[in-house]
Short mmCIF file of C-alpha atoms (C1' of nucleotides) in Angstrom, two decimals:
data_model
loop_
_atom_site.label_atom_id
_atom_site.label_comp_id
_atom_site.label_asym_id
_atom_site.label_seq_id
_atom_site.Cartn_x
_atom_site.Cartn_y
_atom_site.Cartn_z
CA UNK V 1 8.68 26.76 -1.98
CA UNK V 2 7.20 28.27 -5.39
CA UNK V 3 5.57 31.01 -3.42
CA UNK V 4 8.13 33.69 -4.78
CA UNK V 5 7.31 33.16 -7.95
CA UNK V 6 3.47 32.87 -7.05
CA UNK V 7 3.66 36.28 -5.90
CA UNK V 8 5.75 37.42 -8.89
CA UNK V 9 3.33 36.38 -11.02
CA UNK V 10 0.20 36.92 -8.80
CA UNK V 11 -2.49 36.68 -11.49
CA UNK V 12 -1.32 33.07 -12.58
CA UNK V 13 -5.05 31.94 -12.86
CA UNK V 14 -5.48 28.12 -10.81
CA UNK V 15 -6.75 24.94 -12.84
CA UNK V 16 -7.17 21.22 -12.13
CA UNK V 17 -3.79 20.57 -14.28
CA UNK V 18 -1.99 23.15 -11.99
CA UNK V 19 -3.19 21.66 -8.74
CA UNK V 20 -2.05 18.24 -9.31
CA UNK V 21 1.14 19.21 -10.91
CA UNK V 22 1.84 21.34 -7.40
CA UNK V 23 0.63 17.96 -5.04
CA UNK V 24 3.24 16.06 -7.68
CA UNK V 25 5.66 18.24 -7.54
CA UNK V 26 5.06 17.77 -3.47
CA UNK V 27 4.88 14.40 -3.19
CA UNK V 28 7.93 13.71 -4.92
CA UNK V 29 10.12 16.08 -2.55
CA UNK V 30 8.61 15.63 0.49
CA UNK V 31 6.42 11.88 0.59
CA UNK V 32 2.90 11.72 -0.19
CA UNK V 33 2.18 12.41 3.39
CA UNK V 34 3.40 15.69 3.05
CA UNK V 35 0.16 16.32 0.80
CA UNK V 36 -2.39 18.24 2.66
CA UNK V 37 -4.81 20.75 1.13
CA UNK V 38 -3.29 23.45 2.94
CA UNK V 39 0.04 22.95 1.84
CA UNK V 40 -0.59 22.38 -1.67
CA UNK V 41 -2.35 25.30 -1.51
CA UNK V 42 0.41 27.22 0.05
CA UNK V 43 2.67 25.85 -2.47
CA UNK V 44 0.24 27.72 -5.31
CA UNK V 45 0.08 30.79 -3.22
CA UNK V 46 -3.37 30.36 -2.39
CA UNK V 47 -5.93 29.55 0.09
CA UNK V 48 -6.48 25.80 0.97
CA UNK V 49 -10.09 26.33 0.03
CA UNK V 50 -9.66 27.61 -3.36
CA UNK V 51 -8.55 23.97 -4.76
CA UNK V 52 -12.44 22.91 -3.60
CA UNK V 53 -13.32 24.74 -7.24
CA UNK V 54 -10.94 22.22 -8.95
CA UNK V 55 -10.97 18.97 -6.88
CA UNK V 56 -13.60 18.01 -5.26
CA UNK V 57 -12.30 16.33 -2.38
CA UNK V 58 -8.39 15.20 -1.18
CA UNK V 59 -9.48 11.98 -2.24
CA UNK V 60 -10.51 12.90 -5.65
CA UNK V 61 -6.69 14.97 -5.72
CA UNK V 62 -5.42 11.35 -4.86
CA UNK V 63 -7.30 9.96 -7.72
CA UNK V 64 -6.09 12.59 -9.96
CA UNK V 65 -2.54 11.96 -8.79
CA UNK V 66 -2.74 8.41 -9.88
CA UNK V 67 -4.43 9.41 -13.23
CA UNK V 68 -1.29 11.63 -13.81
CA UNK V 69 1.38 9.07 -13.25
CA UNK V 70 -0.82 6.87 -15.14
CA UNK V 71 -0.66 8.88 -18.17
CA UNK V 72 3.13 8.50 -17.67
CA UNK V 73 3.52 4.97 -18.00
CA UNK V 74 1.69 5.14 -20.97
CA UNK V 75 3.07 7.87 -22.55
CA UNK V 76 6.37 5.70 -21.72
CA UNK V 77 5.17 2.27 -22.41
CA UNK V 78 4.03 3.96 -26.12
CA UNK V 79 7.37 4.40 -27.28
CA UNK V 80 8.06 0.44 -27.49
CA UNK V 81 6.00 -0.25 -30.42
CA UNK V 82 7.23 -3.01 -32.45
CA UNK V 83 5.50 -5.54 -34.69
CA UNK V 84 4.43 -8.75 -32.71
CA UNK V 85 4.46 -12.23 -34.39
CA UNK V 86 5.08 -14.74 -32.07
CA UNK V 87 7.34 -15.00 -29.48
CA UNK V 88 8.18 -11.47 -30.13
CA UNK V 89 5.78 -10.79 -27.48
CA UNK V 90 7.94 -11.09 -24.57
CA UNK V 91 10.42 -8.59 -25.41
CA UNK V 92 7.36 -6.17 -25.74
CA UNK V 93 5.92 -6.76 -22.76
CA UNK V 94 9.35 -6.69 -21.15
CA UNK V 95 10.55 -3.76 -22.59
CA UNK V 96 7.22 -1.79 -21.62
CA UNK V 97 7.18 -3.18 -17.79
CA UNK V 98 10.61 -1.95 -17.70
CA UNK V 99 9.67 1.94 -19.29
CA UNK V 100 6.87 1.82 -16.60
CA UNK V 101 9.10 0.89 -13.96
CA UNK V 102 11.53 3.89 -14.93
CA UNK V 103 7.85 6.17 -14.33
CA UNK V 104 7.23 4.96 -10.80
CA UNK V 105 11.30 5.01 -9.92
CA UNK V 106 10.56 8.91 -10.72
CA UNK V 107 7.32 8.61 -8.55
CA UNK V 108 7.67 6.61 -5.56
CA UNK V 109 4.92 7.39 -3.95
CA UNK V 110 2.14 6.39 -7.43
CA UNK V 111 3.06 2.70 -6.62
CA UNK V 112 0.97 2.86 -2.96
CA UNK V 113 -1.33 5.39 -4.73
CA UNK V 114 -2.11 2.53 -7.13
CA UNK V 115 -2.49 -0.04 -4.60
CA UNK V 116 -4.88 2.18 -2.55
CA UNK V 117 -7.22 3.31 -5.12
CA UNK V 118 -10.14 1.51 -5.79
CA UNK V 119 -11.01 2.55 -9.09
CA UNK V 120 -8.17 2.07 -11.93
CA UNK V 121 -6.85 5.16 -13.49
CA UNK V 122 -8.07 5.42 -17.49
CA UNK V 123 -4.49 5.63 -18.47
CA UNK V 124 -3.47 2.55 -16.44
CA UNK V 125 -6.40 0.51 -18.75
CA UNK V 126 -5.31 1.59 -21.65
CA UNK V 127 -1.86 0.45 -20.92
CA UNK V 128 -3.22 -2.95 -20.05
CA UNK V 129 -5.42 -2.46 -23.37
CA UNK V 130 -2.20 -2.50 -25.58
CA UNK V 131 -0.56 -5.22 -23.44
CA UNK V 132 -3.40 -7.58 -24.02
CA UNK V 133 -3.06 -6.46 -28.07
CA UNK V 134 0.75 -7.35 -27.68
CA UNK V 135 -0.37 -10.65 -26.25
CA UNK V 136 -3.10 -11.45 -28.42
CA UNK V 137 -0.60 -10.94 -31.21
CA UNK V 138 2.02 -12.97 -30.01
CA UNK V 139 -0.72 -16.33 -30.26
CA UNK V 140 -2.42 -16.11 -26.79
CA UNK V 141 -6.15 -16.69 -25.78
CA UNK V 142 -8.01 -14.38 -24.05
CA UNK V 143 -8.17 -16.66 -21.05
CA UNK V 144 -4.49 -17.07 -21.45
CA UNK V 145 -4.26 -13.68 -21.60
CA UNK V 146 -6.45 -12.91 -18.54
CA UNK V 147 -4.37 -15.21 -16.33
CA UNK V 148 -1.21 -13.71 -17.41
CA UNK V 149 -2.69 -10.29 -16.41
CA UNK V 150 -2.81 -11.84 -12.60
CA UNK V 151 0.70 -13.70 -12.47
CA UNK V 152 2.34 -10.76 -13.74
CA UNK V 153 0.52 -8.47 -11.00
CA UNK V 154 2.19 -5.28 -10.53
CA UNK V 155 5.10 -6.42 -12.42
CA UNK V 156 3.18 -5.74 -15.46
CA UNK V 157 3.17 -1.79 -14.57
CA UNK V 158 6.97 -1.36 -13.53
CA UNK V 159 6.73 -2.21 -9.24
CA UNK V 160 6.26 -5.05 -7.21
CA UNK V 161 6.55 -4.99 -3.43
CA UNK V 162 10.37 -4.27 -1.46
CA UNK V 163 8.91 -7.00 0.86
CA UNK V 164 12.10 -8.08 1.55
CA UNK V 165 15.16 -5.74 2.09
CA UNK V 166 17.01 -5.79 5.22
CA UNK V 167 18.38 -2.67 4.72
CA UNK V 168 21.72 -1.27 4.77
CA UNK V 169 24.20 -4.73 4.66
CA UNK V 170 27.43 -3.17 5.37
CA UNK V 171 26.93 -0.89 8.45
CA UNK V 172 28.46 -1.57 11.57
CA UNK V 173 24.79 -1.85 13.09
CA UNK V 174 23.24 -4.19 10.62
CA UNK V 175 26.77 -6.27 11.12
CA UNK V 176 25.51 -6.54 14.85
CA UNK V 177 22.33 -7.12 14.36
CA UNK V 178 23.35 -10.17 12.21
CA UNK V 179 24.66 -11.46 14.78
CA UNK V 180 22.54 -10.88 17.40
CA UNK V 181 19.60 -12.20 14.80
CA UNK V 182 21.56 -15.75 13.75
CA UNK V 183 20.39 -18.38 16.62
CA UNK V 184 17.09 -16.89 15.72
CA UNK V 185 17.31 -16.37 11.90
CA UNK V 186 20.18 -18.92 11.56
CA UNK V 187 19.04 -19.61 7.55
CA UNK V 188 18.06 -16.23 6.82
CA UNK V 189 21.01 -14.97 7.89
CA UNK V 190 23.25 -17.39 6.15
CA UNK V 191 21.95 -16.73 2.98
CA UNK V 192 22.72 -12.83 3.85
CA UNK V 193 25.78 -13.25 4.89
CA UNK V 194 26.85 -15.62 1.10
CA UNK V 195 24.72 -12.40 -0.65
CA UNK V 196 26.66 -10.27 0.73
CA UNK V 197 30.41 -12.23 0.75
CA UNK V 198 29.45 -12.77 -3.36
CA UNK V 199 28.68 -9.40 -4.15
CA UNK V 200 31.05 -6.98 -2.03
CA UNK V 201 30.41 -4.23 -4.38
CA UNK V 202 26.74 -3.78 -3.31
CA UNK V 203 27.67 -2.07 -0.38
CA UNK V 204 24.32 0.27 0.17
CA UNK V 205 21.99 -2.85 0.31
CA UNK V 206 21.77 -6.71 -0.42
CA UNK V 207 19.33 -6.40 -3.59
CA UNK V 208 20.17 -4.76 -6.48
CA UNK V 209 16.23 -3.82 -6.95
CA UNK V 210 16.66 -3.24 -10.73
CA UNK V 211 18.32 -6.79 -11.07
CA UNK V 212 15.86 -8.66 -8.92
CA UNK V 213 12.94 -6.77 -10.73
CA UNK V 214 14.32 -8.36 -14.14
CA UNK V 215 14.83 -12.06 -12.50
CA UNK V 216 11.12 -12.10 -11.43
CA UNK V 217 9.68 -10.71 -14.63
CA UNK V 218 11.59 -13.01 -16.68
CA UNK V 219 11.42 -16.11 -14.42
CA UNK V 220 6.82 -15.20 -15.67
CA UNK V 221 7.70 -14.29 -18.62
CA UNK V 222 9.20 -17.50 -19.38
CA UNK V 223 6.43 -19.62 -17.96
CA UNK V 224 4.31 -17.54 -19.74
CA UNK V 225 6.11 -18.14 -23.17
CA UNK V 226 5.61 -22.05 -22.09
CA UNK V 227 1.79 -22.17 -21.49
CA UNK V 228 1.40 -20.14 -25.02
CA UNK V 229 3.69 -22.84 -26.59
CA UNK V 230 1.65 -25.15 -24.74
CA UNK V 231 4.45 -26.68 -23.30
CA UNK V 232 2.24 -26.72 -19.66
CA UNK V 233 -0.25 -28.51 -18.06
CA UNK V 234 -2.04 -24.31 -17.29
CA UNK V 235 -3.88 -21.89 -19.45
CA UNK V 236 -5.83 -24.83 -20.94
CA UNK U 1 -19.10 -1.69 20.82
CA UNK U 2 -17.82 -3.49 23.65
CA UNK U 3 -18.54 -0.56 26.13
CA UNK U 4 -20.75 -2.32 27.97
CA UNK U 5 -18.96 -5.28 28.81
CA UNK U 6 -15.71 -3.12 29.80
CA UNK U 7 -18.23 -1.21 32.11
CA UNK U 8 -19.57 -4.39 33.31
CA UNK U 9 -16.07 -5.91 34.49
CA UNK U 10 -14.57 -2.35 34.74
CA UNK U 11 -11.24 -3.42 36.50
CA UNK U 12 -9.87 -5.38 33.76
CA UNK U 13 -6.25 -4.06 33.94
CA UNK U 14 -4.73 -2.80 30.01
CA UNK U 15 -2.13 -4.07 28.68
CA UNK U 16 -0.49 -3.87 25.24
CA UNK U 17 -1.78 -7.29 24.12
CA UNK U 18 -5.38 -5.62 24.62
CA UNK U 19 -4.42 -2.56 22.90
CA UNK U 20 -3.16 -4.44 20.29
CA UNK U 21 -6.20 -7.12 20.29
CA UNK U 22 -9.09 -4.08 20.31
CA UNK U 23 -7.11 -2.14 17.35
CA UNK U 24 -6.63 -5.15 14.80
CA UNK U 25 -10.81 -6.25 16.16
CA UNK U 26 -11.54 -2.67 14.63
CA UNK U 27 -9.65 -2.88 11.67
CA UNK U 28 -11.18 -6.01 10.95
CA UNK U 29 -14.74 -4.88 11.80
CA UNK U 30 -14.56 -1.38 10.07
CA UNK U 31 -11.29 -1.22 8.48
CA UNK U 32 -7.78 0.42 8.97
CA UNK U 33 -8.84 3.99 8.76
CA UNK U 34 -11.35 3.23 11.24
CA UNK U 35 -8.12 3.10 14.08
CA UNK U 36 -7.62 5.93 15.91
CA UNK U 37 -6.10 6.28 19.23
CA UNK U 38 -9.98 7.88 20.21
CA UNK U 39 -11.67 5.06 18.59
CA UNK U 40 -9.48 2.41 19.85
CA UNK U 41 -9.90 3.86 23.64
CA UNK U 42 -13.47 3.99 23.17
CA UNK U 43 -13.95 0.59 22.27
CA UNK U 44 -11.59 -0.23 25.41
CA UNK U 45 -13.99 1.99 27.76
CA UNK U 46 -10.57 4.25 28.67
CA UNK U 47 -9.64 7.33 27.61
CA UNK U 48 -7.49 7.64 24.52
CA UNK U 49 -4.62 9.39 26.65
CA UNK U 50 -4.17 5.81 28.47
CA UNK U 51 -3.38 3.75 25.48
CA UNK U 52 0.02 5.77 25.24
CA UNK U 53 1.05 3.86 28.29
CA UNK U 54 1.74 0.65 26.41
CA UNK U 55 1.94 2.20 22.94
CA UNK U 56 4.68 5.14 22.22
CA UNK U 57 2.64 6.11 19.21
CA UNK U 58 0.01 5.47 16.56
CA UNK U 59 2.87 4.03 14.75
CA UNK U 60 3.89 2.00 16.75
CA UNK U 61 0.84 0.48 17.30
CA UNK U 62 0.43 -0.02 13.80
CA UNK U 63 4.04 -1.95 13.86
CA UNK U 64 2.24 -3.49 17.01
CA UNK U 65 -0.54 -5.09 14.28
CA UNK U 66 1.72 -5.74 11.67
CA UNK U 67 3.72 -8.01 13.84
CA UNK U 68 0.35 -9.77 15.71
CA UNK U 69 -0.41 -11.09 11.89
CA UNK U 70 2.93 -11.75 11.24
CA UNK U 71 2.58 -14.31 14.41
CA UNK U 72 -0.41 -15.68 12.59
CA UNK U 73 1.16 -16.05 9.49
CA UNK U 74 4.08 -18.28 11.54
CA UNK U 75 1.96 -19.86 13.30
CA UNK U 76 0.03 -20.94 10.37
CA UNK U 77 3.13 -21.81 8.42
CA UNK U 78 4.44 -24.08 11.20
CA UNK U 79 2.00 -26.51 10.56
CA UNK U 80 3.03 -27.34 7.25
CA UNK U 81 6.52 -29.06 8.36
CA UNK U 82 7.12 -32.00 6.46
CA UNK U 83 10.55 -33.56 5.18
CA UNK U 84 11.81 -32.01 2.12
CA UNK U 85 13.99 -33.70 -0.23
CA UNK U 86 14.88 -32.56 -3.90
CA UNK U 87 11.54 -31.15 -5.50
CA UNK U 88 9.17 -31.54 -2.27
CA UNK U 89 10.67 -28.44 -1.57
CA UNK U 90 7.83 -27.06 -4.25
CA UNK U 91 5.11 -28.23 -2.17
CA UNK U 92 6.01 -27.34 1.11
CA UNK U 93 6.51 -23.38 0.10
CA UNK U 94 3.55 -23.68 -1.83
CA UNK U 95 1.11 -24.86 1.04
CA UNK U 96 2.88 -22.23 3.54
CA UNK U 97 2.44 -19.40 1.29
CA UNK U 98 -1.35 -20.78 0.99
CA UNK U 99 -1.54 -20.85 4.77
CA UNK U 100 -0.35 -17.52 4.61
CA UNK U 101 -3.19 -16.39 2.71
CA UNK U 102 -5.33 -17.41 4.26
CA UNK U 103 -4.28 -15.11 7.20
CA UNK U 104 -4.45 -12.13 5.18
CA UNK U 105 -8.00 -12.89 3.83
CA UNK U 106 -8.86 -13.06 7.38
CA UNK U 107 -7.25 -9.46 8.27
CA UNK U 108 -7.77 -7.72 4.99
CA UNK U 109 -6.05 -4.50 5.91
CA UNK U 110 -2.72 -6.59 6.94
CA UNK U 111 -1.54 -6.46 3.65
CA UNK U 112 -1.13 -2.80 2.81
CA UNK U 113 0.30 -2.58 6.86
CA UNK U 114 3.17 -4.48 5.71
CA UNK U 115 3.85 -2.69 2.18
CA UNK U 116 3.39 0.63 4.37
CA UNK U 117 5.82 -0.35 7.43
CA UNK U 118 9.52 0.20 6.99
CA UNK U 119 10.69 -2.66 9.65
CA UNK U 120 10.18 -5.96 8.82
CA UNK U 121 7.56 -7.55 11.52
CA UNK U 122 9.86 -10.88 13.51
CA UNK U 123 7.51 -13.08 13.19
CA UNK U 124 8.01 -12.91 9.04
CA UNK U 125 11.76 -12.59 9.21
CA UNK U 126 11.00 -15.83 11.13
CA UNK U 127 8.83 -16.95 8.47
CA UNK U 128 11.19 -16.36 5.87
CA UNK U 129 14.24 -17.82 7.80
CA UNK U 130 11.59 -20.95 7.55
CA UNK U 131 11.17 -20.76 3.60
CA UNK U 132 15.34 -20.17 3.09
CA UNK U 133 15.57 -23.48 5.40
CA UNK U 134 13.41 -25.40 3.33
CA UNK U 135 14.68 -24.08 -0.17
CA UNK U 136 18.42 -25.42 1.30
CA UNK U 137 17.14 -28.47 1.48
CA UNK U 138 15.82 -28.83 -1.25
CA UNK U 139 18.83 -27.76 -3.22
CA UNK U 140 18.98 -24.60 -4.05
CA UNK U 141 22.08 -22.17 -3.41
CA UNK U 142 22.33 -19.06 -1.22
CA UNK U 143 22.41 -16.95 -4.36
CA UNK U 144 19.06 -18.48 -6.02
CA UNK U 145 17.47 -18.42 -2.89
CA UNK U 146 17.56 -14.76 -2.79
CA UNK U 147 16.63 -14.16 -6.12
CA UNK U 148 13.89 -16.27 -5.41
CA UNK U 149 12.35 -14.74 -2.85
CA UNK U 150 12.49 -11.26 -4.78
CA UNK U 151 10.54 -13.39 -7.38
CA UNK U 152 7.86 -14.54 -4.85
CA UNK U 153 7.80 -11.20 -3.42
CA UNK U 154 4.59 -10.68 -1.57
CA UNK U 155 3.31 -14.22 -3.17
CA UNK U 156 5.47 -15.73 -0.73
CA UNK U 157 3.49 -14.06 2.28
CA UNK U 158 0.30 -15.12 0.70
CA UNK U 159 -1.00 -11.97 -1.11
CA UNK U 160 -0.33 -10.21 -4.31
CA UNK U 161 -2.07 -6.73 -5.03
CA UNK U 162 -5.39 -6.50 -6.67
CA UNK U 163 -4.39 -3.97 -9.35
CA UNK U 164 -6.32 -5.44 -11.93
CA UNK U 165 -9.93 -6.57 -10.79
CA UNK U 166 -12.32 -4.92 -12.58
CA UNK U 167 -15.10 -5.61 -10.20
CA UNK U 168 -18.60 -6.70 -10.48
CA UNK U 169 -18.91 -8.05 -14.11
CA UNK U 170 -22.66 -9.02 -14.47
CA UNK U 171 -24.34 -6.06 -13.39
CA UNK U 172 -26.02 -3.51 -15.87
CA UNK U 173 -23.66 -0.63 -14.57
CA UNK U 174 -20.46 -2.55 -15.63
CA UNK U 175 -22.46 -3.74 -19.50
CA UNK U 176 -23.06 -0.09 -19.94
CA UNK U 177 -19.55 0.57 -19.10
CA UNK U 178 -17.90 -2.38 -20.82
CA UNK U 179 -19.75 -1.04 -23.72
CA UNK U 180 -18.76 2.48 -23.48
CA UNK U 181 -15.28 1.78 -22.95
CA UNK U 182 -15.25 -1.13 -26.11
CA UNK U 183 -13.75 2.21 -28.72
CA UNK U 184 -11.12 2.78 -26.46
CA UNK U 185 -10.18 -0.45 -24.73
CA UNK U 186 -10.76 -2.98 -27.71
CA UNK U 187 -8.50 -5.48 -26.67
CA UNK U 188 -9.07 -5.32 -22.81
CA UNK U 189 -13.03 -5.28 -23.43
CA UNK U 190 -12.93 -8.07 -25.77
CA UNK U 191 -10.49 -9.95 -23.41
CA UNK U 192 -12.81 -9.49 -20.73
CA UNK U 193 -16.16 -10.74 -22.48
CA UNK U 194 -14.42 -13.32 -23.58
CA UNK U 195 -13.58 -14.43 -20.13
CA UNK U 196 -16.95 -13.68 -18.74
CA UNK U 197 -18.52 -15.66 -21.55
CA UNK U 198 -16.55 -18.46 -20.76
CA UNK U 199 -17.13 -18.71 -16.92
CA UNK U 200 -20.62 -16.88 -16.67
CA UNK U 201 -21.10 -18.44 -12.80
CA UNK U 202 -18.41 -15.99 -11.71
CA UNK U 203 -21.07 -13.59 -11.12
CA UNK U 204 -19.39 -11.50 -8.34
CA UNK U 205 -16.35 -10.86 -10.65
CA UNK U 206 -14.29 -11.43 -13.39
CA UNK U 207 -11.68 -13.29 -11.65
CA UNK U 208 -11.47 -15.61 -9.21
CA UNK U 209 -8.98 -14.74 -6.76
CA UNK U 210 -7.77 -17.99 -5.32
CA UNK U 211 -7.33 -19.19 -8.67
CA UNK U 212 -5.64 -16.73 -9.99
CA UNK U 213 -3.46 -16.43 -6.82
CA UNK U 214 -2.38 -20.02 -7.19
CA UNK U 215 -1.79 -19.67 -10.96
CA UNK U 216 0.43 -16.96 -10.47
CA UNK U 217 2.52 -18.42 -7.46
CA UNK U 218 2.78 -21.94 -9.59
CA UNK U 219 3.99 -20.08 -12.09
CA UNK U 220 7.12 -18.69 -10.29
CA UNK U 221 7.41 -22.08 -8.42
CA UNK U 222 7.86 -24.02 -11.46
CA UNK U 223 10.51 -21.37 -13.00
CA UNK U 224 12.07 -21.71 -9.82
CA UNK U 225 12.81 -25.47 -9.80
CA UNK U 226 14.09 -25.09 -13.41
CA UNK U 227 16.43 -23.05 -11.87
CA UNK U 228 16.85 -25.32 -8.98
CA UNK U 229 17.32 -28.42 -11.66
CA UNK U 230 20.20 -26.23 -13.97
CA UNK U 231 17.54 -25.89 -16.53
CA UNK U 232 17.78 -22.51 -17.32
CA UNK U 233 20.31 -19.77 -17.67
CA UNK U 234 19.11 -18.00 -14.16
CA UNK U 235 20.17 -18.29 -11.03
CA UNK U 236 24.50 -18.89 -12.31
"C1'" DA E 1 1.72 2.91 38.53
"C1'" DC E 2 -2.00 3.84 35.94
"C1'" DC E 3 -5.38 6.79 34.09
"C1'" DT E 4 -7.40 11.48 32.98
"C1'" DG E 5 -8.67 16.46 31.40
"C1'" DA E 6 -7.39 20.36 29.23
"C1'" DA E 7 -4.80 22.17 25.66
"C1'" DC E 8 -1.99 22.51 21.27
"C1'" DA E 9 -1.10 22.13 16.58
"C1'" DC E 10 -2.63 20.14 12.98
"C1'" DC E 11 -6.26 17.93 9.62
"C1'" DG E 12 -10.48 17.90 5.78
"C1'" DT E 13 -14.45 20.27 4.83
"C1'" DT E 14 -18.92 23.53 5.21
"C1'" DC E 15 -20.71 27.76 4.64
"C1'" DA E 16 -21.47 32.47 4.02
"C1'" DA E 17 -19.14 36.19 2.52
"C1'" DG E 18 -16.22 38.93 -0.18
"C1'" DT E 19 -14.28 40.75 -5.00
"C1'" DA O 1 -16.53 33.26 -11.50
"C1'" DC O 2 -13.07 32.78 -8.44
"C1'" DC O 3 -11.09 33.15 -4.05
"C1'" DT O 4 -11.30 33.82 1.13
"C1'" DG O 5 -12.07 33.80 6.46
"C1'" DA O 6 -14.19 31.91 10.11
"C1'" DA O 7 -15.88 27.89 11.97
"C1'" DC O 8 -16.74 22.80 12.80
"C1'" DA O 9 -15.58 18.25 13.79
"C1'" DC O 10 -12.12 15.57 13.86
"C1'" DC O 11 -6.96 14.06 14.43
"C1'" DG O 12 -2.21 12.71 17.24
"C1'" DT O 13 0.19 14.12 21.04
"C1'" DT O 14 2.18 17.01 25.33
"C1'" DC O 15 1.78 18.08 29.83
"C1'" DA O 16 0.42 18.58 34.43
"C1'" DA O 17 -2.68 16.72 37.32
"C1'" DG O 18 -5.36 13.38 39.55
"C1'" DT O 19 -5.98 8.54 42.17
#
DNA sequence: ACCTGAACACCGTTCAAGT
DNA sequence: ACCTGAACACCGTTCAAGT
């Protein structure tokens, strides 16, 4: 796609930055599958082999990849800096979930990235470094702290799983296949069907993702709030 | 691996079920990127050319695994039936999505097959059609039903991802590092020590998994029967 | 009907060679 | 030093052919 101005420019020199900003730039328009060597490298103008002097395998690209996105979020999460007595916490915490989630909404692919890797990118830890400062502020324990870490789960860095969409709710097809589904399905489909009668207006799909995001965070961020109140029986 | 025994009863007809069977016995064995249409013949004694005659593709094979643990997962789920009144509800979608689990720890690569699949396997709209059913009766509406199960997400289904294990806490490598990384990560590093001071027979790892799995998912539970009970401003 | 062999278009990656 | 071309060992998949 860039190859025109590759060849404009033909003496653009290659670097590690410019390789992972081409299988970015790739990923986002085409899916992360679409990220070969040979077609980032044709993307740069350049031989699939040359990117062996910058990366040192695809896997290593990946792991760049996440780094990059990683950097993002905290980059993003950076900007909501406010002081922390208290339960001033939450809105922190919140507010910096929410930045991160507006990072992976621009990379859809990072969240599988993420999930795939084994080893965790260094900007992703020093995100969780500041959001286990914000806690420890706000009157947490460490152990308090470590178990929030878990409940939040990906929630803490902007994604959690689209385990559940059923897709488009208005089409003609997914009307039949509501029906065809309800002696099987007949609660799951019920509760559709109410979604969907409540909320005529969310006529591309059932779940307003950004909405449903918020409900879960806040539905742990409240129990959170409890156990450091020590209003709960947990984090003892 | 088991060549010999297809070459000792070599008439044993195929059939998708054994397709099926021999890929998910490889992914368990070796992992997901161990299944390929070659390796999954092989292991059949057939030629990888003959698996396309109950499979259309390596896709749909995959959807073919996804939906043999989804099975599991109902099958598992089934056997926690008990009558649900008010807040039983609580325990009876807690001990299915425990019984889910315990699926997934036994097919490790099921997980990321269901994040990666677009279609939703039947056997876990079944499931979920199970977990709506019980929620009804125990009191909840249509409406916080769904936002519910957006706040389960994959808890529901018995697995969360892994994004923050740090791995293997007690060995020299991981010191070295935790000191290393102490200027940069303060907070993290600190949180972490703290943690490992406090629970030093978790040798393997920082966190224990099924702990932390069951914190988290009580967590959301009891925010969701404050919901359920009109204590909180969710769920109107 | 069920299975196969050869072939095609793709991969990631190695190596020796170019400039 | 940086890039390349040919080659290797693997993919998924098509097609025509075997039994």
């Amino acid at each position: 796609v860039t190859q025109v101005a590759a060849r404009t420019r033909p003496r653009e020199p290659l670097s590690r930055a410019r390789v992972l900003e081409a299988a970015a730039a790739l990923a986002d328009a085409e899916g992360v599958d679409a990220v070969t060597m040979r077609r980032v490298a044709d993307d740069l103008g350049v031989e699939a082999m040359s990117l062996y002097h910058y990366v040192r395998s695809k896997d290593e690209l990946f792991d760049g990849l996440a780094e990059l996105v990683a950097d993002e979020i905290l980059a993003g999460s950076s900007a909501v800096d406010r002081p922390v007595k208290g339960a001033a916490w939450r809105g922190v915490v919140r507010d910096r979930a929410l930045a991160a989630r507006e990072v992976l909404l621009r990379h859809r692919w990072a969240a599988g990235l993420f999930e795939s890797r084994t080893a965790m990118p260094a900007g992703l830890l020093a995100y969780y470094d500041g959001i286990v400062g914000v806690m420890g502020s706000g009157g947490f324990s460490n152990d308090q702290i470590h178990h929030a870490l878990h409940a939040l789960g990906s929630r803490a860095v902007g994604f959690s799983q689209e385990l559940f969409d059923p897709g488009d709710a208005s089409s003609p097809r997914a009307q039949a296949a509501m029906v065809e589904m309800e002696p099987m399905l007949p609660n799951l489909v019920g509760m559709l069907r109410e979604v969907a009668h409540d909320d005529p207006d969310s006529t591309i799909g059932w779940c307003d993702d950004q909405l449903e995001f918020e409900f879960g965070l806040d539905l742990v961020l409240d129990g959170l709030e409890r156990v450091r109140r020590g209003r709960s029986g947990r984090g003892s």
